[in-house]
Amino acid sequence: MTDLPSGLKPLELAHHLQSQIQRGHAYARSRKHRFRWKSVAVRLTTLVLSAVSTIILGLQNLDPWTGTAFSLIAVVTVVSALEPFFAWRSLWVLMEEASYRFHRLEDDLSYYLASTPAEEVEGERVREMFSRYQEIWDSLSSRWLKFRDNA
């Protein structure tokens, strides 16, 4: 996070903030997609391995199959342990929330700029929106650390 540059006219300041919000949103969006994919992959892998091992256990009198089933159950246990360790689902949801908040801030700023003549754009109002921008990053960073500490 950076401070707002000084010496800019309020409208230039608003455009600078818009570009920062867009970068923040792009970051959250890319991370959100990555975490969602990993979370879904782990869940599907767990589901498939559980189903296959259960089916194999149902085949009686086949010692090699029983051994395979027990091996798959062990693999399911390991795969199931990955999700809480990496917290992909939690991080995905966190990025979803950050995307929402960046969108909302961007909409507020865009509306303000569209509804206010350029010469009437108030620097203080833009600074308030920048403060909201920093709050989004502060919240995202502290919650990210919390998820990683719990892993």
mmCIF file with all atom_site columns, C-alpha atoms in Angstrom:
data_model
loop_
_atom_site.group_PDB
_atom_site.id
_atom_site.type_symbol
_atom_site.label_atom_id
_atom_site.label_alt_id
_atom_site.label_comp_id
_atom_site.label_asym_id
_atom_site.label_entity_id
_atom_site.label_seq_id
_atom_site.pdbx_PDB_ins_code
_atom_site.Cartn_x
_atom_site.Cartn_y
_atom_site.Cartn_z
_atom_site.occupancy
_atom_site.B_iso_or_equiv
_atom_site.pdbx_formal_charge
_atom_site.auth_seq_id
_atom_site.auth_comp_id
_atom_site.auth_asym_id
_atom_site.auth_atom_id
_atom_site.pdbx_PDB_model_num
ATOM 1   C CA . MET A 1 1   ? 0.000   0.000   0.000   1.00 0.00 ? 1   MET A CA 1
ATOM 2   C CA . THR A 1 2   ? 1.139   3.476   -0.771  1.00 0.00 ? 2   THR A CA 1
ATOM 3   C CA . ASP A 1 3   ? 0.050   6.936   0.196   1.00 0.00 ? 3   ASP A CA 1
ATOM 4   C CA . LEU A 1 4   ? -1.664  9.203   -2.233  1.00 0.00 ? 4   LEU A CA 1
ATOM 5   C CA . PRO A 1 5   ? 0.777   11.353  -4.209  1.00 0.00 ? 5   PRO A CA 1
ATOM 6   C CA . SER A 1 6   ? 0.800   15.018  -3.316  1.00 0.00 ? 6   SER A CA 1
ATOM 7   C CA . GLY A 1 7   ? 0.536   17.881  -5.761  1.00 0.00 ? 7   GLY A CA 1
ATOM 8   C CA . LEU A 1 8   ? -2.193  16.315  -7.873  1.00 0.00 ? 8   LEU A CA 1
ATOM 9   C CA . LYS A 1 9   ? -5.431  18.094  -8.613  1.00 0.00 ? 9   LYS A CA 1
ATOM 10  C CA . PRO A 1 10  ? -8.463  16.376  -7.054  1.00 0.00 ? 10  PRO A CA 1
ATOM 11  C CA . LEU A 1 11  ? -9.541  14.889  -10.409 1.00 0.00 ? 11  LEU A CA 1
ATOM 12  C CA . GLU A 1 12  ? -6.026  13.536  -11.074 1.00 0.00 ? 12  GLU A CA 1
ATOM 13  C CA . LEU A 1 13  ? -6.001  12.155  -7.548  1.00 0.00 ? 13  LEU A CA 1
ATOM 14  C CA . ALA A 1 14  ? -9.310  10.409  -8.198  1.00 0.00 ? 14  ALA A CA 1
ATOM 15  C CA . HIS A 1 15  ? -7.990  8.867   -11.420 1.00 0.00 ? 15  HIS A CA 1
ATOM 16  C CA . HIS A 1 16  ? -4.858  7.715   -9.584  1.00 0.00 ? 16  HIS A CA 1
ATOM 17  C CA . LEU A 1 17  ? -7.037  6.066   -6.933  1.00 0.00 ? 17  LEU A CA 1
ATOM 18  C CA . GLN A 1 18  ? -9.143  4.422   -9.647  1.00 0.00 ? 18  GLN A CA 1
ATOM 19  C CA . SER A 1 19  ? -6.060  2.785   -11.132 1.00 0.00 ? 19  SER A CA 1
ATOM 20  C CA . GLN A 1 20  ? -4.975  1.528   -7.683  1.00 0.00 ? 20  GLN A CA 1
ATOM 21  C CA . ILE A 1 21  ? -8.422  0.064   -7.044  1.00 0.00 ? 21  ILE A CA 1
ATOM 22  C CA . GLN A 1 22  ? -8.345  -1.691  -10.417 1.00 0.00 ? 22  GLN A CA 1
ATOM 23  C CA . ARG A 1 23  ? -4.927  -3.194  -9.620  1.00 0.00 ? 23  ARG A CA 1
ATOM 24  C CA . GLY A 1 24  ? -6.195  -4.370  -6.226  1.00 0.00 ? 24  GLY A CA 1
ATOM 25  C CA . HIS A 1 25  ? -9.250  -5.913  -7.803  1.00 0.00 ? 25  HIS A CA 1
ATOM 26  C CA . ALA A 1 26  ? -7.143  -7.687  -10.460 1.00 0.00 ? 26  ALA A CA 1
ATOM 27  C CA . TYR A 1 27  ? -4.928  -9.116  -7.716  1.00 0.00 ? 27  TYR A CA 1
ATOM 28  C CA . ALA A 1 28  ? -7.878  -10.402 -5.689  1.00 0.00 ? 28  ALA A CA 1
ATOM 29  C CA . ARG A 1 29  ? -9.561  -11.827 -8.789  1.00 0.00 ? 29  ARG A CA 1
ATOM 30  C CA . SER A 1 30  ? -6.471  -13.769 -9.910  1.00 0.00 ? 30  SER A CA 1
ATOM 31  C CA . ARG A 1 31  ? -5.854  -15.173 -6.436  1.00 0.00 ? 31  ARG A CA 1
ATOM 32  C CA . LYS A 1 32  ? -9.538  -16.008 -6.008  1.00 0.00 ? 32  LYS A CA 1
ATOM 33  C CA . HIS A 1 33  ? -9.537  -18.126 -9.175  1.00 0.00 ? 33  HIS A CA 1
ATOM 34  C CA . ARG A 1 34  ? -6.375  -19.956 -8.132  1.00 0.00 ? 34  ARG A CA 1
ATOM 35  C CA . PHE A 1 35  ? -7.650  -20.746 -4.642  1.00 0.00 ? 35  PHE A CA 1
ATOM 36  C CA . ARG A 1 36  ? -11.068 -21.821 -5.933  1.00 0.00 ? 36  ARG A CA 1
ATOM 37  C CA . TRP A 1 37  ? -9.473  -24.226 -8.428  1.00 0.00 ? 37  TRP A CA 1
ATOM 38  C CA . LYS A 1 38  ? -7.248  -25.787 -5.775  1.00 0.00 ? 38  LYS A CA 1
ATOM 39  C CA . SER A 1 39  ? -10.110 -26.109 -3.305  1.00 0.00 ? 39  SER A CA 1
ATOM 40  C CA . VAL A 1 40  ? -12.365 -27.764 -5.872  1.00 0.00 ? 40  VAL A CA 1
ATOM 41  C CA . ALA A 1 41  ? -9.565  -30.098 -7.019  1.00 0.00 ? 41  ALA A CA 1
ATOM 42  C CA . VAL A 1 42  ? -8.914  -31.296 -3.477  1.00 0.00 ? 42  VAL A CA 1
ATOM 43  C CA . ARG A 1 43  ? -12.623 -31.818 -2.784  1.00 0.00 ? 43  ARG A CA 1
ATOM 44  C CA . LEU A 1 44  ? -13.144 -33.767 -6.015  1.00 0.00 ? 44  LEU A CA 1
ATOM 45  C CA . THR A 1 45  ? -10.042 -35.880 -5.441  1.00 0.00 ? 45  THR A CA 1
ATOM 46  C CA . THR A 1 46  ? -11.243 -36.730 -1.953  1.00 0.00 ? 46  THR A CA 1
ATOM 47  C CA . LEU A 1 47  ? -14.688 -37.613 -3.261  1.00 0.00 ? 47  LEU A CA 1
ATOM 48  C CA . VAL A 1 48  ? -13.368 -39.881 -6.038  1.00 0.00 ? 48  VAL A CA 1
ATOM 49  C CA . LEU A 1 49  ? -10.873 -41.653 -3.774  1.00 0.00 ? 49  LEU A CA 1
ATOM 50  C CA . SER A 1 50  ? -13.498 -42.205 -1.079  1.00 0.00 ? 50  SER A CA 1
ATOM 51  C CA . ALA A 1 51  ? -15.991 -43.594 -3.569  1.00 0.00 ? 51  ALA A CA 1
ATOM 52  C CA . VAL A 1 52  ? -13.460 -45.913 -5.238  1.00 0.00 ? 52  VAL A CA 1
ATOM 53  C CA . SER A 1 53  ? -12.130 -47.211 -1.922  1.00 0.00 ? 53  SER A CA 1
ATOM 54  C CA . THR A 1 54  ? -15.656 -47.892 -0.674  1.00 0.00 ? 54  THR A CA 1
ATOM 55  C CA . ILE A 1 55  ? -16.526 -49.791 -3.849  1.00 0.00 ? 55  ILE A CA 1
ATOM 56  C CA . ILE A 1 56  ? -13.343 -51.822 -3.608  1.00 0.00 ? 56  ILE A CA 1
ATOM 57  C CA . LEU A 1 57  ? -14.036 -52.664 0.028   1.00 0.00 ? 57  LEU A CA 1
ATOM 58  C CA . GLY A 1 58  ? -17.422 -53.931 -1.108  1.00 0.00 ? 58  GLY A CA 1
ATOM 59  C CA . LEU A 1 59  ? -15.749 -56.520 -3.323  1.00 0.00 ? 59  LEU A CA 1
ATOM 60  C CA . GLN A 1 60  ? -15.287 -59.374 -0.897  1.00 0.00 ? 60  GLN A CA 1
ATOM 61  C CA . ASN A 1 61  ? -12.784 -62.216 -0.957  1.00 0.00 ? 61  ASN A CA 1
ATOM 62  C CA . LEU A 1 62  ? -10.294 -60.271 -3.063  1.00 0.00 ? 62  LEU A CA 1
ATOM 63  C CA . ASP A 1 63  ? -7.271  -59.638 -0.877  1.00 0.00 ? 63  ASP A CA 1
ATOM 64  C CA . PRO A 1 64  ? -5.411  -57.463 -3.429  1.00 0.00 ? 64  PRO A CA 1
ATOM 65  C CA . TRP A 1 65  ? -8.480  -55.271 -3.807  1.00 0.00 ? 65  TRP A CA 1
ATOM 66  C CA . THR A 1 66  ? -8.869  -54.925 -0.072  1.00 0.00 ? 66  THR A CA 1
ATOM 67  C CA . GLY A 1 67  ? -5.263  -53.818 0.201   1.00 0.00 ? 67  GLY A CA 1
ATOM 68  C CA . THR A 1 68  ? -5.821  -51.308 -2.607  1.00 0.00 ? 68  THR A CA 1
ATOM 69  C CA . ALA A 1 69  ? -8.916  -49.986 -0.875  1.00 0.00 ? 69  ALA A CA 1
ATOM 70  C CA . PHE A 1 70  ? -7.071  -49.450 2.371   1.00 0.00 ? 70  PHE A CA 1
ATOM 71  C CA . SER A 1 71  ? -4.304  -47.679 0.451   1.00 0.00 ? 71  SER A CA 1
ATOM 72  C CA . LEU A 1 72  ? -6.861  -45.375 -1.150  1.00 0.00 ? 72  LEU A CA 1
ATOM 73  C CA . ILE A 1 73  ? -8.350  -44.605 2.247   1.00 0.00 ? 73  ILE A CA 1
ATOM 74  C CA . ALA A 1 74  ? -4.892  -43.594 3.420   1.00 0.00 ? 74  ALA A CA 1
ATOM 75  C CA . VAL A 1 75  ? -4.507  -41.337 0.378   1.00 0.00 ? 75  VAL A CA 1
ATOM 76  C CA . VAL A 1 76  ? -7.928  -39.790 1.097   1.00 0.00 ? 76  VAL A CA 1
ATOM 77  C CA . THR A 1 77  ? -6.761  -38.983 4.602   1.00 0.00 ? 77  THR A CA 1
ATOM 78  C CA . VAL A 1 78  ? -3.662  -37.237 3.258   1.00 0.00 ? 78  VAL A CA 1
ATOM 79  C CA . VAL A 1 79  ? -5.582  -35.307 0.588   1.00 0.00 ? 79  VAL A CA 1
ATOM 80  C CA . SER A 1 80  ? -8.224  -34.288 3.140   1.00 0.00 ? 80  SER A CA 1
ATOM 81  C CA . ALA A 1 81  ? -5.490  -32.867 5.332   1.00 0.00 ? 81  ALA A CA 1
ATOM 82  C CA . LEU A 1 82  ? -4.285  -30.561 2.544   1.00 0.00 ? 82  LEU A CA 1
ATOM 83  C CA . GLU A 1 83  ? -7.344  -28.288 2.507   1.00 0.00 ? 83  GLU A CA 1
ATOM 84  C CA . PRO A 1 84  ? -7.153  -27.144 6.129   1.00 0.00 ? 84  PRO A CA 1
ATOM 85  C CA . PHE A 1 85  ? -3.373  -26.821 5.878   1.00 0.00 ? 85  PHE A CA 1
ATOM 86  C CA . PHE A 1 86  ? -3.372  -24.583 2.804   1.00 0.00 ? 86  PHE A CA 1
ATOM 87  C CA . ALA A 1 87  ? -6.785  -23.023 3.561   1.00 0.00 ? 87  ALA A CA 1
ATOM 88  C CA . TRP A 1 88  ? -7.568  -22.673 -0.144  1.00 0.00 ? 88  TRP A CA 1
ATOM 89  C CA . ARG A 1 89  ? -11.322 -22.477 0.370   1.00 0.00 ? 89  ARG A CA 1
ATOM 90  C CA . SER A 1 90  ? -11.002 -19.853 3.083   1.00 0.00 ? 90  SER A CA 1
ATOM 91  C CA . LEU A 1 91  ? -8.578  -17.845 0.961   1.00 0.00 ? 91  LEU A CA 1
ATOM 92  C CA . TRP A 1 92  ? -10.865 -18.161 -2.055  1.00 0.00 ? 92  TRP A CA 1
ATOM 93  C CA . VAL A 1 93  ? -13.774 -16.763 -0.023  1.00 0.00 ? 93  VAL A CA 1
ATOM 94  C CA . LEU A 1 94  ? -11.491 -14.023 1.324   1.00 0.00 ? 94  LEU A CA 1
ATOM 95  C CA . MET A 1 95  ? -10.576 -13.000 -2.239  1.00 0.00 ? 95  MET A CA 1
ATOM 96  C CA . GLU A 1 96  ? -14.248 -13.105 -3.212  1.00 0.00 ? 96  GLU A CA 1
ATOM 97  C CA . GLU A 1 97  ? -14.990 -10.630 -0.424  1.00 0.00 ? 97  GLU A CA 1
ATOM 98  C CA . ALA A 1 98  ? -12.050 -8.412  -1.403  1.00 0.00 ? 98  ALA A CA 1
ATOM 99  C CA . SER A 1 99  ? -13.269 -8.396  -5.020  1.00 0.00 ? 99  SER A CA 1
ATOM 100 C CA . TYR A 1 100 ? -16.707 -7.302  -3.847  1.00 0.00 ? 100 TYR A CA 1
ATOM 101 C CA . ARG A 1 101 ? -15.268 -4.511  -1.734  1.00 0.00 ? 101 ARG A CA 1
ATOM 102 C CA . PHE A 1 102 ? -12.976 -3.308  -4.553  1.00 0.00 ? 102 PHE A CA 1
ATOM 103 C CA . HIS A 1 103 ? -15.949 -3.347  -6.960  1.00 0.00 ? 103 HIS A CA 1
ATOM 104 C CA . ARG A 1 104 ? -18.065 -1.368  -4.526  1.00 0.00 ? 104 ARG A CA 1
ATOM 105 C CA . LEU A 1 105 ? -15.361 1.237   -3.986  1.00 0.00 ? 105 LEU A CA 1
ATOM 106 C CA . GLU A 1 106 ? -14.725 1.486   -7.717  1.00 0.00 ? 106 GLU A CA 1
ATOM 107 C CA . ASP A 1 107 ? -18.451 1.966   -8.357  1.00 0.00 ? 107 ASP A CA 1
ATOM 108 C CA . ASP A 1 108 ? -18.664 4.682   -5.692  1.00 0.00 ? 108 ASP A CA 1
ATOM 109 C CA . LEU A 1 109 ? -15.665 6.517   -7.117  1.00 0.00 ? 109 LEU A CA 1
ATOM 110 C CA . SER A 1 110 ? -16.854 6.176   -10.720 1.00 0.00 ? 110 SER A CA 1
ATOM 111 C CA . TYR A 1 111 ? -20.291 7.458   -9.801  1.00 0.00 ? 111 TYR A CA 1
ATOM 112 C CA . TYR A 1 112 ? -18.784 10.382  -7.891  1.00 0.00 ? 112 TYR A CA 1
ATOM 113 C CA . LEU A 1 113 ? -16.610 11.329  -10.859 1.00 0.00 ? 113 LEU A CA 1
ATOM 114 C CA . ALA A 1 114 ? -19.456 10.912  -13.337 1.00 0.00 ? 114 ALA A CA 1
ATOM 115 C CA . SER A 1 115 ? -21.895 12.989  -11.273 1.00 0.00 ? 115 SER A CA 1
ATOM 116 C CA . THR A 1 116 ? -19.500 15.774  -10.289 1.00 0.00 ? 116 THR A CA 1
ATOM 117 C CA . PRO A 1 117 ? -18.084 18.370  -12.675 1.00 0.00 ? 117 PRO A CA 1
ATOM 118 C CA . ALA A 1 118 ? -14.273 18.046  -12.918 1.00 0.00 ? 118 ALA A CA 1
ATOM 119 C CA . GLU A 1 119 ? -13.652 21.419  -11.302 1.00 0.00 ? 119 GLU A CA 1
ATOM 120 C CA . GLU A 1 120 ? -15.846 20.502  -8.313  1.00 0.00 ? 120 GLU A CA 1
ATOM 121 C CA . VAL A 1 121 ? -14.161 17.185  -7.457  1.00 0.00 ? 121 VAL A CA 1
ATOM 122 C CA . GLU A 1 122 ? -13.154 17.451  -3.801  1.00 0.00 ? 122 GLU A CA 1
ATOM 123 C CA . GLY A 1 123 ? -9.750  16.222  -2.744  1.00 0.00 ? 123 GLY A CA 1
ATOM 124 C CA . GLU A 1 124 ? -11.055 15.385  0.720   1.00 0.00 ? 124 GLU A CA 1
ATOM 125 C CA . ARG A 1 125 ? -13.752 13.117  -0.713  1.00 0.00 ? 125 ARG A CA 1
ATOM 126 C CA . VAL A 1 126 ? -11.136 11.314  -2.827  1.00 0.00 ? 126 VAL A CA 1
ATOM 127 C CA . ARG A 1 127 ? -8.924  10.935  0.261   1.00 0.00 ? 127 ARG A CA 1
ATOM 128 C CA . GLU A 1 128 ? -11.861 9.369   2.136   1.00 0.00 ? 128 GLU A CA 1
ATOM 129 C CA . MET A 1 129 ? -12.226 6.830   -0.654  1.00 0.00 ? 129 MET A CA 1
ATOM 130 C CA . PHE A 1 130 ? -8.490  6.196   -0.556  1.00 0.00 ? 130 PHE A CA 1
ATOM 131 C CA . SER A 1 131 ? -8.854  5.543   3.162   1.00 0.00 ? 131 SER A CA 1
ATOM 132 C CA . ARG A 1 132 ? -11.504 2.921   2.340   1.00 0.00 ? 132 ARG A CA 1
ATOM 133 C CA . TYR A 1 133 ? -9.091  1.449   -0.224  1.00 0.00 ? 133 TYR A CA 1
ATOM 134 C CA . GLN A 1 134 ? -6.404  1.125   2.440   1.00 0.00 ? 134 GLN A CA 1
ATOM 135 C CA . GLU A 1 135 ? -8.922  -0.436  4.847   1.00 0.00 ? 135 GLU A CA 1
ATOM 136 C CA . ILE A 1 136 ? -9.685  -3.114  2.255   1.00 0.00 ? 136 ILE A CA 1
ATOM 137 C CA . TRP A 1 137 ? -5.982  -3.954  1.969   1.00 0.00 ? 137 TRP A CA 1
ATOM 138 C CA . ASP A 1 138 ? -5.485  -3.859  5.748   1.00 0.00 ? 138 ASP A CA 1
ATOM 139 C CA . SER A 1 139 ? -8.404  -6.226  6.284   1.00 0.00 ? 139 SER A CA 1
ATOM 140 C CA . LEU A 1 140 ? -7.268  -8.528  3.483   1.00 0.00 ? 140 LEU A CA 1
ATOM 141 C CA . SER A 1 141 ? -3.704  -8.677  4.772   1.00 0.00 ? 141 SER A CA 1
ATOM 142 C CA . SER A 1 142 ? -4.586  -9.269  8.423   1.00 0.00 ? 142 SER A CA 1
ATOM 143 C CA . ARG A 1 143 ? -7.150  -11.955 7.602   1.00 0.00 ? 143 ARG A CA 1
ATOM 144 C CA . TRP A 1 144 ? -4.704  -13.604 5.164   1.00 0.00 ? 144 TRP A CA 1
ATOM 145 C CA . LEU A 1 145 ? -2.138  -13.820 7.950   1.00 0.00 ? 145 LEU A CA 1
ATOM 146 C CA . LYS A 1 146 ? -4.766  -15.222 10.310  1.00 0.00 ? 146 LYS A CA 1
ATOM 147 C CA . PHE A 1 147 ? -5.630  -18.012 7.845   1.00 0.00 ? 147 PHE A CA 1
ATOM 148 C CA . ARG A 1 148 ? -1.952  -18.785 7.268   1.00 0.00 ? 148 ARG A CA 1
ATOM 149 C CA . ASP A 1 149 ? -1.221  -18.827 11.028  1.00 0.00 ? 149 ASP A CA 1
ATOM 150 C CA . ASN A 1 150 ? -4.036  -21.315 11.593  1.00 0.00 ? 150 ASN A CA 1
ATOM 151 C CA . ALA A 1 151 ? -2.719  -23.611 8.858   1.00 0.00 ? 151 ALA A CA 1
#
